[in-house]
Amino acid sequence: MKDKLDRWFADASQPFNVFSHHPSLVKAILCAGLYPNVAATEEGVIGPAQGSNRASSSGIAVKEHRLWYDGRREVHIHPSSVNYNVKEFRYPFLVFLEKVETSKVFLRDTTIISPYCILLFGGPINIQHQTGLVVIDGWLKLTAPAQTAVLFKELRLTLHAVMKELVRKPEVATVSNNEVVRSIIHLLLEEDKP
């Protein structure tokens, strides 16, 4: 039974699997499903995030692994994560499945996500028009022209309305034919391009 189910999930002809080979779409879906399980580096947070250096026993600052913040405190990528030894991240945001506390607070099952994911599927958006700063959930920080941020905010509201309609009338609504959903898919697919 498990083998049959695995083959079914791997079948690219299944409607739910059409975009499975597009990392940006998979990551956006993970963000939508896991939010608010998000962390950001110092460059992606508002306020006084602590520096990513720590003092060694000799008093010299040494760079360990990059520090992340979950909106309340410092967190770390778990050593078993594929992202643990990554030195450079394309974006300062990630989603995680699990947070555990042992000697430190660790994040397990992490995936780096783009600002588009946060803008589309994150918490409440506060656009600071004069500074070009966009704040999500009161702590995640992005920079974007105000017009772009407003467009994302409107796109998100429209997407929520589409999803409500799908839940309300699943028998008549189709996602694949919806212009808003197709536009979001196109926007996210553009991120896959170098």
PDB file of C-alpha atoms in Angstrom:
ATOM      1  CA  MET A   1       0.000   0.000   0.000  1.00  0.00           C
ATOM      2  CA  LYS A   2       2.792   2.452   0.917  1.00  0.00           C
ATOM      3  CA  ASP A   3       4.591   1.829  -2.405  1.00  0.00           C
ATOM      4  CA  LYS A   4       1.387   2.477  -4.306  1.00  0.00           C
ATOM      5  CA  LEU A   5       0.801   5.703  -2.380  1.00  0.00           C
ATOM      6  CA  ASP A   6       4.423   6.798  -2.971  1.00  0.00           C
ATOM      7  CA  ARG A   7       4.044   6.207  -6.722  1.00  0.00           C
ATOM      8  CA  TRP A   8       0.780   8.142  -6.736  1.00  0.00           C
ATOM      9  CA  PHE A   9       2.375  11.107  -4.932  1.00  0.00           C
ATOM     10  CA  ALA A  10       5.346  11.033  -7.335  1.00  0.00           C
ATOM     11  CA  ASP A  11       3.121  10.934 -10.428  1.00  0.00           C
ATOM     12  CA  ALA A  12       3.659  14.299 -12.185  1.00  0.00           C
ATOM     13  CA  SER A  13       0.376  13.892 -14.084  1.00  0.00           C
ATOM     14  CA  GLN A  14      -1.633  14.255 -10.866  1.00  0.00           C
ATOM     15  CA  PRO A  15      -3.156  17.761 -10.589  1.00  0.00           C
ATOM     16  CA  PHE A  16      -1.647  18.344  -7.139  1.00  0.00           C
ATOM     17  CA  ASN A  17       1.821  17.530  -8.489  1.00  0.00           C
ATOM     18  CA  VAL A  18       1.948  19.768 -11.569  1.00  0.00           C
ATOM     19  CA  PHE A  19       4.346  22.261  -9.965  1.00  0.00           C
ATOM     20  CA  SER A  20       6.277  19.854  -7.746  1.00  0.00           C
ATOM     21  CA  HIS A  21       9.498  20.506  -9.685  1.00  0.00           C
ATOM     22  CA  HIS A  22       9.364  24.259  -9.083  1.00  0.00           C
ATOM     23  CA  PRO A  23      11.118  25.031  -5.784  1.00  0.00           C
ATOM     24  CA  SER A  24       9.702  28.537  -5.441  1.00  0.00           C
ATOM     25  CA  LEU A  25       6.117  27.236  -5.555  1.00  0.00           C
ATOM     26  CA  VAL A  26       6.826  24.388  -3.158  1.00  0.00           C
ATOM     27  CA  LYS A  27       8.452  26.848  -0.738  1.00  0.00           C
ATOM     28  CA  ALA A  28       5.497  29.233  -1.016  1.00  0.00           C
ATOM     29  CA  ILE A  29       3.116  26.397  -0.157  1.00  0.00           C
ATOM     30  CA  LEU A  30       5.314  25.463   2.804  1.00  0.00           C
ATOM     31  CA  CYS A  31       5.218  29.083   3.971  1.00  0.00           C
ATOM     32  CA  ALA A  32       1.429  29.196   3.625  1.00  0.00           C
ATOM     33  CA  GLY A  33       1.066  25.979   5.605  1.00  0.00           C
ATOM     34  CA  LEU A  34       3.697  26.557   8.282  1.00  0.00           C
ATOM     35  CA  TYR A  35       3.269  30.269   8.988  1.00  0.00           C
ATOM     36  CA  PRO A  36       3.842  31.599  11.695  1.00  0.00           C
ATOM     37  CA  ASN A  37       6.735  29.122  12.021  1.00  0.00           C
ATOM     38  CA  VAL A  38       9.142  31.638  10.506  1.00  0.00           C
ATOM     39  CA  ALA A  39      12.585  32.873  11.482  1.00  0.00           C
ATOM     40  CA  ALA A  40      14.764  35.608  10.044  1.00  0.00           C
ATOM     41  CA  THR A  41      18.365  36.725  10.190  1.00  0.00           C
ATOM     42  CA  GLU A  42      19.268  40.102  11.647  1.00  0.00           C
ATOM     43  CA  GLU A  43      18.732  41.780   8.275  1.00  0.00           C
ATOM     44  CA  GLY A  44      15.141  40.499   8.172  1.00  0.00           C
ATOM     45  CA  VAL A  45      13.962  41.695  11.595  1.00  0.00           C
ATOM     46  CA  ILE A  46      12.861  44.989  13.116  1.00  0.00           C
ATOM     47  CA  GLY A  47      14.447  46.258  16.282  1.00  0.00           C
ATOM     48  CA  PRO A  48      17.533  45.413  18.245  1.00  0.00           C
ATOM     49  CA  ALA A  49      18.474  41.936  17.054  1.00  0.00           C
ATOM     50  CA  GLN A  50      21.658  40.758  18.654  1.00  0.00           C
ATOM     51  CA  GLY A  51      24.799  40.474  16.533  1.00  0.00           C
ATOM     52  CA  SER A  52      25.829  37.172  15.027  1.00  0.00           C
ATOM     53  CA  ASN A  53      29.267  37.124  16.629  1.00  0.00           C
ATOM     54  CA  ARG A  54      30.125  35.687  20.006  1.00  0.00           C
ATOM     55  CA  ALA A  55      33.244  35.952  22.100  1.00  0.00           C
ATOM     56  CA  SER A  56      35.539  32.970  22.307  1.00  0.00           C
ATOM     57  CA  SER A  57      37.328  32.009  25.512  1.00  0.00           C
ATOM     58  CA  SER A  58      40.248  34.181  24.360  1.00  0.00           C
ATOM     59  CA  GLY A  59      37.936  37.195  24.100  1.00  0.00           C
ATOM     60  CA  ILE A  60      38.171  37.353  20.291  1.00  0.00           C
ATOM     61  CA  ALA A  61      34.859  37.471  18.454  1.00  0.00           C
ATOM     62  CA  VAL A  62      34.337  34.375  16.338  1.00  0.00           C
ATOM     63  CA  LYS A  63      31.613  33.846  13.808  1.00  0.00           C
ATOM     64  CA  GLU A  64      29.697  30.681  14.486  1.00  0.00           C
ATOM     65  CA  HIS A  65      26.639  29.725  12.475  1.00  0.00           C
ATOM     66  CA  ARG A  66      24.314  32.501  11.413  1.00  0.00           C
ATOM     67  CA  LEU A  67      21.866  33.564  14.093  1.00  0.00           C
ATOM     68  CA  TRP A  68      18.160  33.529  13.449  1.00  0.00           C
ATOM     69  CA  TYR A  69      15.276  35.147  15.333  1.00  0.00           C
ATOM     70  CA  ASP A  70      11.709  33.913  15.690  1.00  0.00           C
ATOM     71  CA  GLY A  71      10.160  37.222  16.698  1.00  0.00           C
ATOM     72  CA  ARG A  72      10.817  36.678  20.403  1.00  0.00           C
ATOM     73  CA  ARG A  73      14.307  35.296  20.791  1.00  0.00           C
ATOM     74  CA  GLU A  74      17.452  34.001  19.175  1.00  0.00           C
ATOM     75  CA  VAL A  75      17.113  30.563  17.560  1.00  0.00           C
ATOM     76  CA  HIS A  76      19.528  28.259  15.737  1.00  0.00           C
ATOM     77  CA  ILE A  77      19.270  25.826  12.855  1.00  0.00           C
ATOM     78  CA  HIS A  78      19.561  22.296  14.233  1.00  0.00           C
ATOM     79  CA  PRO A  79      22.819  20.458  13.369  1.00  0.00           C
ATOM     80  CA  SER A  80      20.818  17.702  11.629  1.00  0.00           C
ATOM     81  CA  SER A  81      19.277  20.205   9.207  1.00  0.00           C
ATOM     82  CA  VAL A  82      20.529  20.406   5.622  1.00  0.00           C
ATOM     83  CA  ASN A  83      20.820  24.179   6.162  1.00  0.00           C
ATOM     84  CA  TYR A  84      23.068  23.887   9.218  1.00  0.00           C
ATOM     85  CA  ASN A  85      26.395  24.315   7.398  1.00  0.00           C
ATOM     86  CA  VAL A  86      25.155  26.740   4.753  1.00  0.00           C
ATOM     87  CA  LYS A  87      27.192  29.948   4.950  1.00  0.00           C
ATOM     88  CA  GLU A  88      25.326  32.154   2.464  1.00  0.00           C
ATOM     89  CA  PHE A  89      21.557  32.248   2.172  1.00  0.00           C
ATOM     90  CA  ARG A  90      19.765  33.792  -0.793  1.00  0.00           C
ATOM     91  CA  TYR A  91      17.088  35.269   1.492  1.00  0.00           C
ATOM     92  CA  PRO A  92      17.039  36.156   5.200  1.00  0.00           C
ATOM     93  CA  PHE A  93      13.861  34.159   5.929  1.00  0.00           C
ATOM     94  CA  LEU A  94      13.050  30.527   6.606  1.00  0.00           C
ATOM     95  CA  VAL A  95      10.123  28.393   7.655  1.00  0.00           C
ATOM     96  CA  PHE A  96      10.488  25.485  10.028  1.00  0.00           C
ATOM     97  CA  LEU A  97       8.405  22.518  11.065  1.00  0.00           C
ATOM     98  CA  GLU A  98       9.573  22.121  14.641  1.00  0.00           C
ATOM     99  CA  LYS A  99      11.235  24.160  17.381  1.00  0.00           C
ATOM    100  CA  VAL A 100      13.014  22.275  20.186  1.00  0.00           C
ATOM    101  CA  GLU A 101      14.877  23.546  23.204  1.00  0.00           C
ATOM    102  CA  THR A 102      17.921  21.700  24.515  1.00  0.00           C
ATOM    103  CA  SER A 103      21.155  23.613  25.101  1.00  0.00           C
ATOM    104  CA  LYS A 104      19.717  26.280  22.732  1.00  0.00           C
ATOM    105  CA  VAL A 105      16.464  26.769  20.885  1.00  0.00           C
ATOM    106  CA  PHE A 106      16.818  24.827  17.642  1.00  0.00           C
ATOM    107  CA  LEU A 107      14.764  24.832  14.448  1.00  0.00           C
ATOM    108  CA  ARG A 108      14.285  21.540  12.640  1.00  0.00           C
ATOM    109  CA  ASP A 109      13.179  20.880   9.076  1.00  0.00           C
ATOM    110  CA  THR A 110      14.032  24.329   7.751  1.00  0.00           C
ATOM    111  CA  THR A 111      13.485  25.769   4.286  1.00  0.00           C
ATOM    112  CA  ILE A 112      14.702  29.146   3.076  1.00  0.00           C
ATOM    113  CA  ILE A 113      11.846  31.247   1.693  1.00  0.00           C
ATOM    114  CA  SER A 114      11.695  34.425  -0.350  1.00  0.00           C
ATOM    115  CA  PRO A 115      10.240  37.802   0.579  1.00  0.00           C
ATOM    116  CA  TYR A 116       7.413  37.057  -1.889  1.00  0.00           C
ATOM    117  CA  CYS A 117       6.345  34.133   0.312  1.00  0.00           C
ATOM    118  CA  ILE A 118       6.283  36.349   3.403  1.00  0.00           C
ATOM    119  CA  LEU A 119       4.366  39.083   1.570  1.00  0.00           C
ATOM    120  CA  LEU A 120       1.780  36.638   0.218  1.00  0.00           C
ATOM    121  CA  PHE A 121       1.338  34.259   3.135  1.00  0.00           C
ATOM    122  CA  GLY A 122       2.694  36.021   6.234  1.00  0.00           C
ATOM    123  CA  GLY A 123       0.902  37.939   8.948  1.00  0.00           C
ATOM    124  CA  PRO A 124      -0.526  41.466   8.884  1.00  0.00           C
ATOM    125  CA  ILE A 125       1.320  43.930   6.633  1.00  0.00           C
ATOM    126  CA  ASN A 126       2.319  47.428   7.743  1.00  0.00           C
ATOM    127  CA  ILE A 127       3.633  49.553   4.877  1.00  0.00           C
ATOM    128  CA  GLN A 128       5.776  52.521   5.848  1.00  0.00           C
ATOM    129  CA  HIS A 129       5.420  54.550   2.663  1.00  0.00           C
ATOM    130  CA  GLN A 130       8.074  57.185   3.406  1.00  0.00           C
ATOM    131  CA  THR A 131      10.892  54.766   4.263  1.00  0.00           C
ATOM    132  CA  GLY A 132      10.101  51.933   1.843  1.00  0.00           C
ATOM    133  CA  LEU A 133       9.932  49.549   4.784  1.00  0.00           C
ATOM    134  CA  VAL A 134       7.367  46.768   4.995  1.00  0.00           C
ATOM    135  CA  VAL A 135       6.798  45.142   8.388  1.00  0.00           C
ATOM    136  CA  ILE A 136       5.044  41.780   8.650  1.00  0.00           C
ATOM    137  CA  ASP A 137       3.569  40.666  11.981  1.00  0.00           C
ATOM    138  CA  GLY A 138       5.265  43.578  13.714  1.00  0.00           C
ATOM    139  CA  TRP A 139       8.759  42.054  13.476  1.00  0.00           C
ATOM    140  CA  LEU A 140       9.680  40.788   9.996  1.00  0.00           C
ATOM    141  CA  LYS A 141      11.285  43.510   7.881  1.00  0.00           C
ATOM    142  CA  LEU A 142      11.399  43.878   4.109  1.00  0.00           C
ATOM    143  CA  THR A 143      12.345  46.785   1.914  1.00  0.00           C
ATOM    144  CA  ALA A 144      10.190  47.470  -1.110  1.00  0.00           C
ATOM    145  CA  PRO A 145       8.779  50.455  -2.920  1.00  0.00           C
ATOM    146  CA  ALA A 146       5.454  51.381  -1.321  1.00  0.00           C
ATOM    147  CA  GLN A 147       3.599  50.761  -4.589  1.00  0.00           C
ATOM    148  CA  THR A 148       4.955  47.193  -4.778  1.00  0.00           C
ATOM    149  CA  ALA A 149       4.027  46.515  -1.153  1.00  0.00           C
ATOM    150  CA  VAL A 150       0.498  47.833  -1.701  1.00  0.00           C
ATOM    151  CA  LEU A 151       0.113  45.603  -4.776  1.00  0.00           C
ATOM    152  CA  PHE A 152       1.174  42.550  -2.751  1.00  0.00           C
ATOM    153  CA  LYS A 153      -1.245  43.502   0.010  1.00  0.00           C
ATOM    154  CA  GLU A 154      -4.104  43.752  -2.514  1.00  0.00           C
ATOM    155  CA  LEU A 155      -3.026  40.512  -4.178  1.00  0.00           C
ATOM    156  CA  ARG A 156      -3.094  38.784  -0.811  1.00  0.00           C
ATOM    157  CA  LEU A 157      -6.607  40.097  -0.033  1.00  0.00           C
ATOM    158  CA  THR A 158      -7.820  38.897  -3.422  1.00  0.00           C
ATOM    159  CA  LEU A 159      -6.197  35.491  -2.900  1.00  0.00           C
ATOM    160  CA  HIS A 160      -7.937  35.171   0.482  1.00  0.00           C
ATOM    161  CA  ALA A 161     -11.286  35.945  -1.180  1.00  0.00           C
ATOM    162  CA  VAL A 162     -10.615  33.302  -3.853  1.00  0.00           C
ATOM    163  CA  MET A 163      -9.708  30.711  -1.222  1.00  0.00           C
ATOM    164  CA  LYS A 164     -12.824  31.524   0.836  1.00  0.00           C
ATOM    165  CA  GLU A 165     -14.934  30.993  -2.266  1.00  0.00           C
ATOM    166  CA  LEU A 166     -13.227  27.645  -2.914  1.00  0.00           C
ATOM    167  CA  VAL A 167     -14.026  26.516   0.613  1.00  0.00           C
ATOM    168  CA  ARG A 168     -17.585  27.828   0.411  1.00  0.00           C
ATOM    169  CA  LYS A 169     -18.353  26.300  -3.011  1.00  0.00           C
ATOM    170  CA  PRO A 170     -15.778  23.611  -3.815  1.00  0.00           C
ATOM    171  CA  GLU A 171     -17.989  22.034  -6.454  1.00  0.00           C
ATOM    172  CA  VAL A 172     -18.089  25.100  -8.737  1.00  0.00           C
ATOM    173  CA  ALA A 173     -14.786  26.845  -8.101  1.00  0.00           C
ATOM    174  CA  THR A 174     -11.550  25.746  -9.724  1.00  0.00           C
ATOM    175  CA  VAL A 175      -8.145  27.051  -8.738  1.00  0.00           C
ATOM    176  CA  SER A 176      -6.384  26.293 -12.003  1.00  0.00           C
ATOM    177  CA  ASN A 177      -8.696  28.550 -14.015  1.00  0.00           C
ATOM    178  CA  ASN A 178      -8.527  31.456 -11.592  1.00  0.00           C
ATOM    179  CA  GLU A 179      -6.658  34.483 -12.976  1.00  0.00           C
ATOM    180  CA  VAL A 180      -5.384  35.576  -9.544  1.00  0.00           C
ATOM    181  CA  VAL A 181      -3.971  32.145  -8.758  1.00  0.00           C
ATOM    182  CA  ARG A 182      -2.352  31.935 -12.202  1.00  0.00           C
ATOM    183  CA  SER A 183      -0.794  35.376 -11.663  1.00  0.00           C
ATOM    184  CA  ILE A 184       0.635  34.331  -8.294  1.00  0.00           C
ATOM    185  CA  ILE A 185       2.002  31.116  -9.804  1.00  0.00           C
ATOM    186  CA  HIS A 186       3.639  33.124 -12.597  1.00  0.00           C
ATOM    187  CA  LEU A 187       5.112  35.580 -10.081  1.00  0.00           C
ATOM    188  CA  LEU A 188       6.571  32.759  -7.984  1.00  0.00           C
ATOM    189  CA  LEU A 189       7.892  30.887 -11.031  1.00  0.00           C
ATOM    190  CA  GLU A 190       9.849  34.006 -11.986  1.00  0.00           C
ATOM    191  CA  GLU A 191      11.829  33.525  -8.766  1.00  0.00           C
ATOM    192  CA  ASP A 192      13.163  30.201 -10.073  1.00  0.00           C
ATOM    193  CA  LYS A 193      14.875  32.001 -12.936  1.00  0.00           C
ATOM    194  CA  PRO A 194      18.495  33.032 -12.360  1.00  0.00           C
TER     195      PRO A 194
END
